[in-house]
mmCIF file of C-alpha atoms in Angstrom:
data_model
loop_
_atom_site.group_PDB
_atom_site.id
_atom_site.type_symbol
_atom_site.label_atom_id
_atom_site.label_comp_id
_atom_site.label_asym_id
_atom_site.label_seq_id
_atom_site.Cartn_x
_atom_site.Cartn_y
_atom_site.Cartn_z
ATOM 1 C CA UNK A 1 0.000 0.000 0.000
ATOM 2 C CA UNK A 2 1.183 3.568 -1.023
ATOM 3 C CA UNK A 3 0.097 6.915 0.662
ATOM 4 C CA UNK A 4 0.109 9.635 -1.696
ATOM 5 C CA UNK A 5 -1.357 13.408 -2.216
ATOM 6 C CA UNK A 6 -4.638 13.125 -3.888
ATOM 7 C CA UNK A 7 -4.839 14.933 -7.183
ATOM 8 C CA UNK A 8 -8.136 16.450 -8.944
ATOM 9 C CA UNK A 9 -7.857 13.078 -11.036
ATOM 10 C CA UNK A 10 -8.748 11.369 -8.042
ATOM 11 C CA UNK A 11 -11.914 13.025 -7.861
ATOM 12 C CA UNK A 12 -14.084 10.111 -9.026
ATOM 13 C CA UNK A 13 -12.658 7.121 -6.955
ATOM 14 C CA UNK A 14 -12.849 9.587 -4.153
ATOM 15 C CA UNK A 15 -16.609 10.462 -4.697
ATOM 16 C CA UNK A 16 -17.109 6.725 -5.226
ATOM 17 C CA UNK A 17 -15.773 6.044 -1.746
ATOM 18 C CA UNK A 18 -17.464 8.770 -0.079
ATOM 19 C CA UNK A 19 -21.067 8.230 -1.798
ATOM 20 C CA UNK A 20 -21.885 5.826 0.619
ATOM 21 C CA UNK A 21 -21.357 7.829 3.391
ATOM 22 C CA UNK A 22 -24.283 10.239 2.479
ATOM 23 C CA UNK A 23 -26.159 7.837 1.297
ATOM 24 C CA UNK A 24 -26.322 5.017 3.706
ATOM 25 C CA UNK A 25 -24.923 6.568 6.681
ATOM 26 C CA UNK A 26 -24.823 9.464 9.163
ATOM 27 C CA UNK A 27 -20.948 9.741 9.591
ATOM 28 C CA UNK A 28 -21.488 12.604 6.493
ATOM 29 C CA UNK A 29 -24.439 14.735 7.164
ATOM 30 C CA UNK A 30 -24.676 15.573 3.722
ATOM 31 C CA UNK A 31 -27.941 14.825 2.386
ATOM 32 C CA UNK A 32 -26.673 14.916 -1.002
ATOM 33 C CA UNK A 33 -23.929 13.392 -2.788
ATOM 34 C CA UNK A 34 -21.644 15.937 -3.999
ATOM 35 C CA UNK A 35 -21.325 16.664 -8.039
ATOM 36 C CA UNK A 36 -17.529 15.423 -9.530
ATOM 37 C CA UNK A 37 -17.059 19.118 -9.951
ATOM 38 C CA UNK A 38 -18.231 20.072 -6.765
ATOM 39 C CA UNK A 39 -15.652 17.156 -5.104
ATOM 40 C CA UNK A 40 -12.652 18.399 -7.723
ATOM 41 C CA UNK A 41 -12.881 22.152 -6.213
ATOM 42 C CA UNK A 42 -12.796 20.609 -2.295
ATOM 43 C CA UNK A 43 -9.831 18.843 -3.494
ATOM 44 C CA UNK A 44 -8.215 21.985 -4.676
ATOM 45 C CA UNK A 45 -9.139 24.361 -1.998
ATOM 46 C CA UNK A 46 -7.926 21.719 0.371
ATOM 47 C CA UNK A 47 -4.776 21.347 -1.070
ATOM 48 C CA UNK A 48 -4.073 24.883 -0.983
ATOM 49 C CA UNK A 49 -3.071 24.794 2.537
ATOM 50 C CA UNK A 50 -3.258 21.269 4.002
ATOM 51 C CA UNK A 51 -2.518 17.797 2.805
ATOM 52 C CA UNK A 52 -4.589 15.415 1.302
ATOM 53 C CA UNK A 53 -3.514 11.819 1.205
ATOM 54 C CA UNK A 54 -5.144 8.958 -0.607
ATOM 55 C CA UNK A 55 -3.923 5.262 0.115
ATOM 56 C CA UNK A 56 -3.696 3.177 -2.920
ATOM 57 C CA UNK A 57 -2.963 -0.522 -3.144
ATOM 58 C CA UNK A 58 -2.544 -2.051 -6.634
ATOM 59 C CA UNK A 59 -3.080 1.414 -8.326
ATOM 60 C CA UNK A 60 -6.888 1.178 -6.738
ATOM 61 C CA UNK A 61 -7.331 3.949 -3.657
ATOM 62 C CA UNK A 62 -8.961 2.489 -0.826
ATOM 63 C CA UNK A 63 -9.300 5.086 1.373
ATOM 64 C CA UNK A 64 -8.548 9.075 1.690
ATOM 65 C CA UNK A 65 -7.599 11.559 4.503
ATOM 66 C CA UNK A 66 -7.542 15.241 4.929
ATOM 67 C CA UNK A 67 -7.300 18.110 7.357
ATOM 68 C CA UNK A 68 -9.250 21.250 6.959
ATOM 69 C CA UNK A 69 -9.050 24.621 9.089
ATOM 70 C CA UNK A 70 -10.482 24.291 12.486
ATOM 71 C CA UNK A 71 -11.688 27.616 12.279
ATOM 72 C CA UNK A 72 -10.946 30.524 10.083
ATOM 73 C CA UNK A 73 -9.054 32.988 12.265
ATOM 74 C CA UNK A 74 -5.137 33.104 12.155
ATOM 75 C CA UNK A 75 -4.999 32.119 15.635
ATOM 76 C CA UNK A 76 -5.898 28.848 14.977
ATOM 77 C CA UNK A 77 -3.544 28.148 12.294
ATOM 78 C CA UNK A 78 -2.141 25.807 14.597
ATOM 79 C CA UNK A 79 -4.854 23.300 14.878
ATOM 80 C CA UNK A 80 -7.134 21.410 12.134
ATOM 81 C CA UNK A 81 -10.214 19.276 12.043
ATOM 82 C CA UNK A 82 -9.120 15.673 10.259
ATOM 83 C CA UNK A 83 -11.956 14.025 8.058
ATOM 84 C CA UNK A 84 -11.168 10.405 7.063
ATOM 85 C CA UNK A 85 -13.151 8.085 4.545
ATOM 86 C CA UNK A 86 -11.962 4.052 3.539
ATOM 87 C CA UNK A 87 -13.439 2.310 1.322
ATOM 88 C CA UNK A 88 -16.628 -0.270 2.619
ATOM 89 C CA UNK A 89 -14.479 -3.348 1.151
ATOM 90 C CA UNK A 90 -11.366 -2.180 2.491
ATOM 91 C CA UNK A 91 -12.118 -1.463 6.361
ATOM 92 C CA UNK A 92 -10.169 -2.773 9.030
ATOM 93 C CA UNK A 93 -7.240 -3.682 7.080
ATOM 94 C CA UNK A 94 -4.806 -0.714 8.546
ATOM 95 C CA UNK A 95 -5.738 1.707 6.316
ATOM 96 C CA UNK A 96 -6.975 4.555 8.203
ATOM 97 C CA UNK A 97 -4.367 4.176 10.373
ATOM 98 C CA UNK A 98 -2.230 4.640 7.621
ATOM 99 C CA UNK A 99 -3.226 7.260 6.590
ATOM 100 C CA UNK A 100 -3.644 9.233 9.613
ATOM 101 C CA UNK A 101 -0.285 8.356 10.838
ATOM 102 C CA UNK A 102 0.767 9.895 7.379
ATOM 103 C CA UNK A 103 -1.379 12.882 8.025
ATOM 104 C CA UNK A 104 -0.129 13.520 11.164
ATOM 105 C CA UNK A 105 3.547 13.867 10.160
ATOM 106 C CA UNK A 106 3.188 16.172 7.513
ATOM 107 C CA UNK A 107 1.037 18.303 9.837
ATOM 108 C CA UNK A 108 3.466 18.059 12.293
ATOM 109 C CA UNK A 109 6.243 19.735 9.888
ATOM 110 C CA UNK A 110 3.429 22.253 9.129
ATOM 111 C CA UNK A 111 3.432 23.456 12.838
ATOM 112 C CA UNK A 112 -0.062 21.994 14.029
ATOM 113 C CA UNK A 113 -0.309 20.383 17.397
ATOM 114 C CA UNK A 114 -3.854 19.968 17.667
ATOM 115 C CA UNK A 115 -6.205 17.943 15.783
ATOM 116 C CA UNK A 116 -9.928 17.833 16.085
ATOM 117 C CA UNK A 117 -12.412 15.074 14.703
ATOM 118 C CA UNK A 118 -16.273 15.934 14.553
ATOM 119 C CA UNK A 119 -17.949 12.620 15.087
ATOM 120 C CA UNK A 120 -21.430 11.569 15.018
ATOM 121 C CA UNK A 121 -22.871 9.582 17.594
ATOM 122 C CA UNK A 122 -26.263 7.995 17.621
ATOM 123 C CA UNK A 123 -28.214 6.807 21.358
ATOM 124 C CA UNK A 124 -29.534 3.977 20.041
ATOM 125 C CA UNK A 125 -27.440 0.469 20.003
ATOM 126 C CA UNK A 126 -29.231 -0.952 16.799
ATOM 127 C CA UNK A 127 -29.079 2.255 14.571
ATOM 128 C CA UNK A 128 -29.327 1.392 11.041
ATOM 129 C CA UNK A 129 -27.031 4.563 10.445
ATOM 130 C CA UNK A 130 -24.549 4.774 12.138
ATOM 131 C CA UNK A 131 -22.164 2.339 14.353
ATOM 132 C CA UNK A 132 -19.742 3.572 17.244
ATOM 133 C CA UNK A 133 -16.794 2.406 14.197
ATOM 134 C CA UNK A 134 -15.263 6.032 14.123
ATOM 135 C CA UNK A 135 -15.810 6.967 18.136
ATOM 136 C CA UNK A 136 -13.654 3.489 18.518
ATOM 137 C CA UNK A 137 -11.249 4.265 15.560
ATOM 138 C CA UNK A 138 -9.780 7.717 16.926
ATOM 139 C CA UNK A 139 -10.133 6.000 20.505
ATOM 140 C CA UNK A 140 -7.219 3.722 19.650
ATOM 141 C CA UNK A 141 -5.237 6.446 17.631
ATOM 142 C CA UNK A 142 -5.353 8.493 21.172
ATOM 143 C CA UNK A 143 -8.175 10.773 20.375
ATOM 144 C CA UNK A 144 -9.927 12.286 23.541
ATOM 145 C CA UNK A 145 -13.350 13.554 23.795
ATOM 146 C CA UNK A 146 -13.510 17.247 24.338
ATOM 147 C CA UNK A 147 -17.036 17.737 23.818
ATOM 148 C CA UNK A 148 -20.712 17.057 22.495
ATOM 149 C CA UNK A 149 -23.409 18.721 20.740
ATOM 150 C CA UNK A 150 -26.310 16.964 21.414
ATOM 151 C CA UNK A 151 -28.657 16.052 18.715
ATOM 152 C CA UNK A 152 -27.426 18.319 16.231
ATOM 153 C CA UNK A 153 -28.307 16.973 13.243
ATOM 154 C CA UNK A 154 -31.525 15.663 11.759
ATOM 155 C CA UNK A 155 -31.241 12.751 8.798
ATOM 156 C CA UNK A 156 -32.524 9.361 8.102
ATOM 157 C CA UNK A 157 -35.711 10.991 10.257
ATOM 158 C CA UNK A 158 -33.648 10.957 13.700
ATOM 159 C CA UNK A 159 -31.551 13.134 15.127
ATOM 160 C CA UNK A 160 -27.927 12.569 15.947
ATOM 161 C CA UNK A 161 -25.109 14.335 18.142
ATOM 162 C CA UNK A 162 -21.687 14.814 17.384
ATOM 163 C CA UNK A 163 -18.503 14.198 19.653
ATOM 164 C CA UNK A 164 -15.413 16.534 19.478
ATOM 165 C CA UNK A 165 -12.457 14.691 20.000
ATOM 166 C CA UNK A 166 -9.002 16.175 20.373
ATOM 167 C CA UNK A 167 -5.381 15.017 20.244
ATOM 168 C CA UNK A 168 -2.256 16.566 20.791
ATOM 169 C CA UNK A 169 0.991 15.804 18.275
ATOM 170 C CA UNK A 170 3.315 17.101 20.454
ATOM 171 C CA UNK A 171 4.144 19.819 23.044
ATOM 172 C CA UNK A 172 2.967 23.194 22.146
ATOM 173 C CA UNK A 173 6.246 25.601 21.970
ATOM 174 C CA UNK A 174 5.607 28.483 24.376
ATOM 175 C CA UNK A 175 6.519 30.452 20.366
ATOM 176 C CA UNK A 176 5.364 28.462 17.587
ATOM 177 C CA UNK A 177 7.057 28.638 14.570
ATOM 178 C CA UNK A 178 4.650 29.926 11.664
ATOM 179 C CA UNK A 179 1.848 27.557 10.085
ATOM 180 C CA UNK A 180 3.432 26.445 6.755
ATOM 181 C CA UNK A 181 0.792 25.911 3.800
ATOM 182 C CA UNK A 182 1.029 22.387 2.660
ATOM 183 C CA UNK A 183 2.829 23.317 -1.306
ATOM 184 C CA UNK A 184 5.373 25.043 0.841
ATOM 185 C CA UNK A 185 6.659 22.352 2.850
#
Protein backbone atom coordinates (compact mmCIF):
# COMPACT_ATOMS: atom_id res chain seq x y z
CA UNK A 1 0.00 0.00 0.00
CA UNK A 2 1.18 3.57 -1.02
CA UNK A 3 0.10 6.91 0.66
CA UNK A 4 0.11 9.64 -1.70
CA UNK A 5 -1.36 13.41 -2.22
CA UNK A 6 -4.64 13.12 -3.89
CA UNK A 7 -4.84 14.93 -7.18
CA UNK A 8 -8.14 16.45 -8.94
CA UNK A 9 -7.86 13.08 -11.04
CA UNK A 10 -8.75 11.37 -8.04
CA UNK A 11 -11.91 13.02 -7.86
CA UNK A 12 -14.08 10.11 -9.03
CA UNK A 13 -12.66 7.12 -6.96
CA UNK A 14 -12.85 9.59 -4.15
CA UNK A 15 -16.61 10.46 -4.70
CA UNK A 16 -17.11 6.72 -5.23
CA UNK A 17 -15.77 6.04 -1.75
CA UNK A 18 -17.46 8.77 -0.08
CA UNK A 19 -21.07 8.23 -1.80
CA UNK A 20 -21.89 5.83 0.62
CA UNK A 21 -21.36 7.83 3.39
CA UNK A 22 -24.28 10.24 2.48
CA UNK A 23 -26.16 7.84 1.30
CA UNK A 24 -26.32 5.02 3.71
CA UNK A 25 -24.92 6.57 6.68
CA UNK A 26 -24.82 9.46 9.16
CA UNK A 27 -20.95 9.74 9.59
CA UNK A 28 -21.49 12.60 6.49
CA UNK A 29 -24.44 14.74 7.16
CA UNK A 30 -24.68 15.57 3.72
CA UNK A 31 -27.94 14.82 2.39
CA UNK A 32 -26.67 14.92 -1.00
CA UNK A 33 -23.93 13.39 -2.79
CA UNK A 34 -21.64 15.94 -4.00
CA UNK A 35 -21.33 16.66 -8.04
CA UNK A 36 -17.53 15.42 -9.53
CA UNK A 37 -17.06 19.12 -9.95
CA UNK A 38 -18.23 20.07 -6.77
CA UNK A 39 -15.65 17.16 -5.10
CA UNK A 40 -12.65 18.40 -7.72
CA UNK A 41 -12.88 22.15 -6.21
CA UNK A 42 -12.80 20.61 -2.29
CA UNK A 43 -9.83 18.84 -3.49
CA UNK A 44 -8.21 21.99 -4.68
CA UNK A 45 -9.14 24.36 -2.00
CA UNK A 46 -7.93 21.72 0.37
CA UNK A 47 -4.78 21.35 -1.07
CA UNK A 48 -4.07 24.88 -0.98
CA UNK A 49 -3.07 24.79 2.54
CA UNK A 50 -3.26 21.27 4.00
CA UNK A 51 -2.52 17.80 2.80
CA UNK A 52 -4.59 15.42 1.30
CA UNK A 53 -3.51 11.82 1.21
CA UNK A 54 -5.14 8.96 -0.61
CA UNK A 55 -3.92 5.26 0.12
CA UNK A 56 -3.70 3.18 -2.92
CA UNK A 57 -2.96 -0.52 -3.14
CA UNK A 58 -2.54 -2.05 -6.63
CA UNK A 59 -3.08 1.41 -8.33
CA UNK A 60 -6.89 1.18 -6.74
CA UNK A 61 -7.33 3.95 -3.66
CA UNK A 62 -8.96 2.49 -0.83
CA UNK A 63 -9.30 5.09 1.37
CA UNK A 64 -8.55 9.08 1.69
CA UNK A 65 -7.60 11.56 4.50
CA UNK A 66 -7.54 15.24 4.93
CA UNK A 67 -7.30 18.11 7.36
CA UNK A 68 -9.25 21.25 6.96
CA UNK A 69 -9.05 24.62 9.09
CA UNK A 70 -10.48 24.29 12.49
CA UNK A 71 -11.69 27.62 12.28
CA UNK A 72 -10.95 30.52 10.08
CA UNK A 73 -9.05 32.99 12.26
CA UNK A 74 -5.14 33.10 12.16
CA UNK A 75 -5.00 32.12 15.64
CA UNK A 76 -5.90 28.85 14.98
CA UNK A 77 -3.54 28.15 12.29
CA UNK A 78 -2.14 25.81 14.60
CA UNK A 79 -4.85 23.30 14.88
CA UNK A 80 -7.13 21.41 12.13
CA UNK A 81 -10.21 19.28 12.04
CA UNK A 82 -9.12 15.67 10.26
CA UNK A 83 -11.96 14.02 8.06
CA UNK A 84 -11.17 10.40 7.06
CA UNK A 85 -13.15 8.09 4.54
CA UNK A 86 -11.96 4.05 3.54
CA UNK A 87 -13.44 2.31 1.32
CA UNK A 88 -16.63 -0.27 2.62
CA UNK A 89 -14.48 -3.35 1.15
CA UNK A 90 -11.37 -2.18 2.49
CA UNK A 91 -12.12 -1.46 6.36
CA UNK A 92 -10.17 -2.77 9.03
CA UNK A 93 -7.24 -3.68 7.08
CA UNK A 94 -4.81 -0.71 8.55
CA UNK A 95 -5.74 1.71 6.32
CA UNK A 96 -6.98 4.56 8.20
CA UNK A 97 -4.37 4.18 10.37
CA UNK A 98 -2.23 4.64 7.62
CA UNK A 99 -3.23 7.26 6.59
CA UNK A 100 -3.64 9.23 9.61
CA UNK A 101 -0.29 8.36 10.84
CA UNK A 102 0.77 9.90 7.38
CA UNK A 103 -1.38 12.88 8.03
CA UNK A 104 -0.13 13.52 11.16
CA UNK A 105 3.55 13.87 10.16
CA UNK A 106 3.19 16.17 7.51
CA UNK A 107 1.04 18.30 9.84
CA UNK A 108 3.47 18.06 12.29
CA UNK A 109 6.24 19.73 9.89
CA UNK A 110 3.43 22.25 9.13
CA UNK A 111 3.43 23.46 12.84
CA UNK A 112 -0.06 21.99 14.03
CA UNK A 113 -0.31 20.38 17.40
CA UNK A 114 -3.85 19.97 17.67
CA UNK A 115 -6.20 17.94 15.78
CA UNK A 116 -9.93 17.83 16.09
CA UNK A 117 -12.41 15.07 14.70
CA UNK A 118 -16.27 15.93 14.55
CA UNK A 119 -17.95 12.62 15.09
CA UNK A 120 -21.43 11.57 15.02
CA UNK A 121 -22.87 9.58 17.59
CA UNK A 122 -26.26 7.99 17.62
CA UNK A 123 -28.21 6.81 21.36
CA UNK A 124 -29.53 3.98 20.04
CA UNK A 125 -27.44 0.47 20.00
CA UNK A 126 -29.23 -0.95 16.80
CA UNK A 127 -29.08 2.26 14.57
CA UNK A 128 -29.33 1.39 11.04
CA UNK A 129 -27.03 4.56 10.45
CA UNK A 130 -24.55 4.77 12.14
CA UNK A 131 -22.16 2.34 14.35
CA UNK A 132 -19.74 3.57 17.24
CA UNK A 133 -16.79 2.41 14.20
CA UNK A 134 -15.26 6.03 14.12
CA UNK A 135 -15.81 6.97 18.14
CA UNK A 136 -13.65 3.49 18.52
CA UNK A 137 -11.25 4.26 15.56
CA UNK A 138 -9.78 7.72 16.93
CA UNK A 139 -10.13 6.00 20.50
CA UNK A 140 -7.22 3.72 19.65
CA UNK A 141 -5.24 6.45 17.63
CA UNK A 142 -5.35 8.49 21.17
CA UNK A 143 -8.18 10.77 20.37
CA UNK A 144 -9.93 12.29 23.54
CA UNK A 145 -13.35 13.55 23.79
CA UNK A 146 -13.51 17.25 24.34
CA UNK A 147 -17.04 17.74 23.82
CA UNK A 148 -20.71 17.06 22.49
CA UNK A 149 -23.41 18.72 20.74
CA UNK A 150 -26.31 16.96 21.41
CA UNK A 151 -28.66 16.05 18.71
CA UNK A 152 -27.43 18.32 16.23
CA UNK A 153 -28.31 16.97 13.24
CA UNK A 154 -31.52 15.66 11.76
CA UNK A 155 -31.24 12.75 8.80
CA UNK A 156 -32.52 9.36 8.10
CA UNK A 157 -35.71 10.99 10.26
CA UNK A 158 -33.65 10.96 13.70
CA UNK A 159 -31.55 13.13 15.13
CA UNK A 160 -27.93 12.57 15.95
CA UNK A 161 -25.11 14.33 18.14
CA UNK A 162 -21.69 14.81 17.38
CA UNK A 163 -18.50 14.20 19.65
CA UNK A 164 -15.41 16.53 19.48
CA UNK A 165 -12.46 14.69 20.00
CA UNK A 166 -9.00 16.18 20.37
CA UNK A 167 -5.38 15.02 20.24
CA UNK A 168 -2.26 16.57 20.79
CA UNK A 169 0.99 15.80 18.27
CA UNK A 170 3.31 17.10 20.45
CA UNK A 171 4.14 19.82 23.04
CA UNK A 172 2.97 23.19 22.15
CA UNK A 173 6.25 25.60 21.97
CA UNK A 174 5.61 28.48 24.38
CA UNK A 175 6.52 30.45 20.37
CA UNK A 176 5.36 28.46 17.59
CA UNK A 177 7.06 28.64 14.57
CA UNK A 178 4.65 29.93 11.66
CA UNK A 179 1.85 27.56 10.08
CA UNK A 180 3.43 26.44 6.76
CA UNK A 181 0.79 25.91 3.80
CA UNK A 182 1.03 22.39 2.66
CA UNK A 183 2.83 23.32 -1.31
CA UNK A 184 5.37 25.04 0.84
CA UNK A 185 6.66 22.35 2.85
Amino acid sequence: MEIRTVSIKDAARLLEIYAPYVEKTAVSFEYDVPTEAEFESRISKTLAEYPYLAAEENGVILGYAYASAFHGRQAYKHCVETSIYVAQEARCRGIGRALYTALEEILFRQNVYTLYACVTKTDQADDAHLTDGSLRFHDKLGYKPVGEHRQCGYKFEKWYSVAWLEKQLGQKPEHPEPFVPFPQL
